[in-house]
PDB file of C-alpha atoms in Angstrom:
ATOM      1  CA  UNK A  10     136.358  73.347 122.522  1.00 85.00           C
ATOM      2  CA  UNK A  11     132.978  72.465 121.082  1.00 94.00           C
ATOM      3  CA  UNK A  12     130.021  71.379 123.400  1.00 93.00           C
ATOM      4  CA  UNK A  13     127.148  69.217 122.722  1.00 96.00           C
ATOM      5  CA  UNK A  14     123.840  69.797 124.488  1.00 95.00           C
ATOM      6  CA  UNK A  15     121.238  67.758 125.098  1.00 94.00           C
ATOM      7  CA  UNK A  16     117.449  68.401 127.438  1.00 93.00           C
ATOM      8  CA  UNK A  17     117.202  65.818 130.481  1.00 90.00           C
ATOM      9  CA  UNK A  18     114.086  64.732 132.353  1.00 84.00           C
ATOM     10  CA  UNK A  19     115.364  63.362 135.198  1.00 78.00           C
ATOM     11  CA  UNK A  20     114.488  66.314 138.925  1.00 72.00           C
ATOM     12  CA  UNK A  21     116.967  63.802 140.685  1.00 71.00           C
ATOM     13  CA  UNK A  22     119.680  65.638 138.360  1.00 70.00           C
ATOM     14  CA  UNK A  23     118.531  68.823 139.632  1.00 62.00           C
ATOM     15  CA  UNK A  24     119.897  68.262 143.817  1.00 63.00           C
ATOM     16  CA  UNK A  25     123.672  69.599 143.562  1.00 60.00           C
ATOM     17  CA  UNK A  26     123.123  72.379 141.438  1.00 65.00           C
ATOM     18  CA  UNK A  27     123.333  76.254 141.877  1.00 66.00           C
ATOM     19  CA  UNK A  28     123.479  79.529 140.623  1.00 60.00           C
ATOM     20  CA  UNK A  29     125.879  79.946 138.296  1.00 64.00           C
ATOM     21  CA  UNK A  30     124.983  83.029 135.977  1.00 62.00           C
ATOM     22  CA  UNK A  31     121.735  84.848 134.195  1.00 63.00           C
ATOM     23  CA  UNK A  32     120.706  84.170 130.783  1.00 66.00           C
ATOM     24  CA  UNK A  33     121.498  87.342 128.895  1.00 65.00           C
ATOM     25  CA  UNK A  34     120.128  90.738 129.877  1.00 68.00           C
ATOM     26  CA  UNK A  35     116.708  91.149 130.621  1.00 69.00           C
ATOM     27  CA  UNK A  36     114.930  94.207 131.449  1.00 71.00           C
ATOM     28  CA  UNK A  37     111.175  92.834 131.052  1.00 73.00           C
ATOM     29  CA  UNK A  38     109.099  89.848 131.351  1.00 75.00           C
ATOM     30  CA  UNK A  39     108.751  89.900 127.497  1.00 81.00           C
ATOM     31  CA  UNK A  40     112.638  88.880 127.765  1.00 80.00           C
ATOM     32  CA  UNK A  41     112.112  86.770 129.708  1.00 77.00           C
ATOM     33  CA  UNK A  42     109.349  85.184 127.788  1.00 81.00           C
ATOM     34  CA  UNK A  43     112.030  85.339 124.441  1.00 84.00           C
ATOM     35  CA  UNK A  44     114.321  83.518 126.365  1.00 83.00           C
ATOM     36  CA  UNK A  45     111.699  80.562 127.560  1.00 85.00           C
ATOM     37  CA  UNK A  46     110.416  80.321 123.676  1.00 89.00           C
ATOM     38  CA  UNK A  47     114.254  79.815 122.480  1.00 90.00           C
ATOM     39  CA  UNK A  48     114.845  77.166 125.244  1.00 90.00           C
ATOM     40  CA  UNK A  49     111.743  75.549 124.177  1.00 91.00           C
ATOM     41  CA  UNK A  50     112.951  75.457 119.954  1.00 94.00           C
ATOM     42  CA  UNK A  51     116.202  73.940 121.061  1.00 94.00           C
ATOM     43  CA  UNK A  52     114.995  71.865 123.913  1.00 94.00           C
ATOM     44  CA  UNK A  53     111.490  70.934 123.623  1.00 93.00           C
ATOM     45  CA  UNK A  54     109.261  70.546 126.658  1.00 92.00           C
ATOM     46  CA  UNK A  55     111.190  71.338 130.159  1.00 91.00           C
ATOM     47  CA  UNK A  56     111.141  68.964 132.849  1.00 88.00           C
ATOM     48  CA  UNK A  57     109.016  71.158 135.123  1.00 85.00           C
ATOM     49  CA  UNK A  58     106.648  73.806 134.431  1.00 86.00           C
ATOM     50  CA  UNK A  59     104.274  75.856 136.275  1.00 85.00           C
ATOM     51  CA  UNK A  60     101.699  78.985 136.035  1.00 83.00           C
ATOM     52  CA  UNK A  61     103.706  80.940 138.659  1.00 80.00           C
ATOM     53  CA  UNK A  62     105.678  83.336 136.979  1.00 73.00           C
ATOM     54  CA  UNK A  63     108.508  83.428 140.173  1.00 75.00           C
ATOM     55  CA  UNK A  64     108.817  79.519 139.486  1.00 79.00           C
ATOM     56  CA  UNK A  65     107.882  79.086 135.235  1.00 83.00           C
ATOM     57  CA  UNK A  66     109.874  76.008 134.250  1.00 86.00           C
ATOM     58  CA  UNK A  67     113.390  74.071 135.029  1.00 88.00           C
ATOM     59  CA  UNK A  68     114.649  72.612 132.009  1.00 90.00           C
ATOM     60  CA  UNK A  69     118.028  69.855 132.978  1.00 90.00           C
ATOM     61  CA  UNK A  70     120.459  69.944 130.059  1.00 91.00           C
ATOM     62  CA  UNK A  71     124.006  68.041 129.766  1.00 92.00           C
ATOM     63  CA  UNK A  72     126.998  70.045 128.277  1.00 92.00           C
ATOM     64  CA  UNK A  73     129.290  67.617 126.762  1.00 95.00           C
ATOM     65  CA  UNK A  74     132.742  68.665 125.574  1.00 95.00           C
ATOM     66  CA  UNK A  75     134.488  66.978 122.345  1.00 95.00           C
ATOM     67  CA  UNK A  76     136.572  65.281 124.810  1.00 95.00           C
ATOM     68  CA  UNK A  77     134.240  63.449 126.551  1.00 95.00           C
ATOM     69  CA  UNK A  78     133.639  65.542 129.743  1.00 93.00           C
ATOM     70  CA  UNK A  79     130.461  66.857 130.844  1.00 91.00           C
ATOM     71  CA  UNK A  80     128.623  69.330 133.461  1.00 88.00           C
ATOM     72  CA  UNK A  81     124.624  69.107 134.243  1.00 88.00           C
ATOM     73  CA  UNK A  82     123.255  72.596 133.846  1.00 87.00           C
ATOM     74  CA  UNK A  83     119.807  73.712 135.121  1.00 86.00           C
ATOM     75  CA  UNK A  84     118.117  76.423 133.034  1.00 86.00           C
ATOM     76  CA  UNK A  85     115.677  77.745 135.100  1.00 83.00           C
ATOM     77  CA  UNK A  86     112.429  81.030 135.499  1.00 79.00           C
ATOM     78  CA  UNK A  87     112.565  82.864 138.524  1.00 74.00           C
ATOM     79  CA  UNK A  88     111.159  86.384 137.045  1.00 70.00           C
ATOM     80  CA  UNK A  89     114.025  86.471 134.882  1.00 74.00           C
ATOM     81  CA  UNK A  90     115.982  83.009 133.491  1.00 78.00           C
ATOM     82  CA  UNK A  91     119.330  81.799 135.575  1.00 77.00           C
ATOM     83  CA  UNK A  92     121.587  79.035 134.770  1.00 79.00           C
ATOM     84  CA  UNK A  93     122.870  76.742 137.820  1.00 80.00           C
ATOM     85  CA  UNK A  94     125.482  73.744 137.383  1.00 82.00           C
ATOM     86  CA  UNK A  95     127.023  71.101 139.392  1.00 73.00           C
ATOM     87  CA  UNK A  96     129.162  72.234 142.231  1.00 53.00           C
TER      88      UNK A  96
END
Protein backbone atom coordinates (compact mmCIF):
# COMPACT_ATOMS: atom_id res chain seq x y z
CA UNK A 1 0.00 0.00 0.00
CA UNK A 2 1.44 3.39 -0.86
CA UNK A 3 1.02 6.43 1.56
CA UNK A 4 0.91 10.02 0.86
CA UNK A 5 2.18 12.52 3.41
CA UNK A 6 1.52 15.79 3.87
CA UNK A 7 2.83 18.66 7.08
CA UNK A 8 -0.32 20.13 9.05
CA UNK A 9 -0.50 23.31 11.09
CA UNK A 10 -3.32 22.86 12.95
CA UNK A 11 -2.09 22.01 17.55
CA UNK A 12 -5.93 21.13 17.76
CA UNK A 13 -4.79 17.92 15.64
CA UNK A 14 -2.26 17.24 18.13
CA UNK A 15 -5.02 16.26 21.46
CA UNK A 16 -5.60 12.34 20.83
CA UNK A 17 -2.29 11.44 19.95
CA UNK A 18 0.49 9.26 21.60
CA UNK A 19 3.52 7.48 21.53
CA UNK A 20 3.68 5.26 19.00
CA UNK A 21 7.47 4.50 18.12
CA UNK A 22 11.12 6.40 17.83
CA UNK A 23 12.44 7.70 14.71
CA UNK A 24 15.34 5.44 13.87
CA UNK A 25 18.26 4.85 16.22
CA UNK A 26 19.86 7.56 17.80
CA UNK A 27 22.76 7.50 19.99
CA UNK A 28 23.57 11.44 20.01
CA UNK A 29 22.05 14.74 19.74
CA UNK A 30 23.81 15.10 16.31
CA UNK A 31 21.10 12.28 15.34
CA UNK A 32 18.89 13.77 16.53
CA UNK A 33 19.69 17.00 14.86
CA UNK A 34 19.92 14.69 11.25
CA UNK A 35 16.65 13.61 11.88
CA UNK A 36 15.04 17.35 12.57
CA UNK A 37 17.01 18.67 9.23
CA UNK A 38 15.33 15.66 7.10
CA UNK A 39 11.84 16.45 8.60
CA UNK A 40 12.43 19.96 7.78
CA UNK A 41 13.50 19.07 3.62
CA UNK A 42 10.36 17.03 3.39
CA UNK A 43 8.13 19.06 5.57
CA UNK A 44 9.12 22.56 5.78
CA UNK A 45 8.62 24.60 8.92
CA UNK A 46 6.94 22.46 11.96
CA UNK A 47 4.00 23.66 13.63
CA UNK A 48 5.80 24.31 16.93
CA UNK A 49 9.26 25.00 17.72
CA UNK A 50 11.23 25.95 20.62
CA UNK A 51 14.99 26.56 22.04
CA UNK A 52 14.55 23.78 24.64
CA UNK A 53 16.21 20.89 23.47
CA UNK A 54 13.69 18.34 25.79
CA UNK A 55 10.74 20.10 23.77
CA UNK A 56 12.54 21.22 19.95
CA UNK A 57 9.59 21.11 17.57
CA UNK A 58 6.12 19.06 16.84
CA UNK A 59 5.61 18.80 13.30
CA UNK A 60 1.48 17.29 12.50
CA UNK A 61 1.61 15.22 9.32
CA UNK A 62 -1.42 13.16 7.61
CA UNK A 63 -0.61 9.60 6.25
CA UNK A 64 -2.98 8.91 3.54
CA UNK A 65 -3.26 5.44 2.03
CA UNK A 66 -4.10 4.87 -1.88
CA UNK A 67 -7.39 3.90 -0.67
CA UNK A 68 -8.47 6.80 0.83
CA UNK A 69 -7.83 6.18 4.59
CA UNK A 70 -5.77 8.20 6.75
CA UNK A 71 -4.02 8.46 10.39
CA UNK A 72 -2.67 11.99 11.93
CA UNK A 73 0.88 11.38 13.05
CA UNK A 74 2.84 13.74 15.36
CA UNK A 75 6.60 13.85 14.74
CA UNK A 76 7.94 15.22 17.63
CA UNK A 77 11.87 16.31 19.82
CA UNK A 78 12.04 15.19 23.18
CA UNK A 79 16.06 14.62 23.32
CA UNK A 80 15.68 12.17 20.73
CA UNK A 81 12.61 12.29 17.86
CA UNK A 82 9.26 9.99 18.60
CA UNK A 83 6.36 9.49 16.43
CA UNK A 84 2.73 9.50 18.16
CA UNK A 85 -0.67 8.80 16.17
CA UNK A 86 -4.28 8.79 16.77
CA UNK A 87 -5.52 6.31 19.27
Amino acid sequence: MKYTFESLQDENLMGGSSYFMDFGEMESQEDAAIAEGKLLSAFGQPEYTSENYENSFNYIIRATADNGESVILTVYGMGVVHIGAEQ
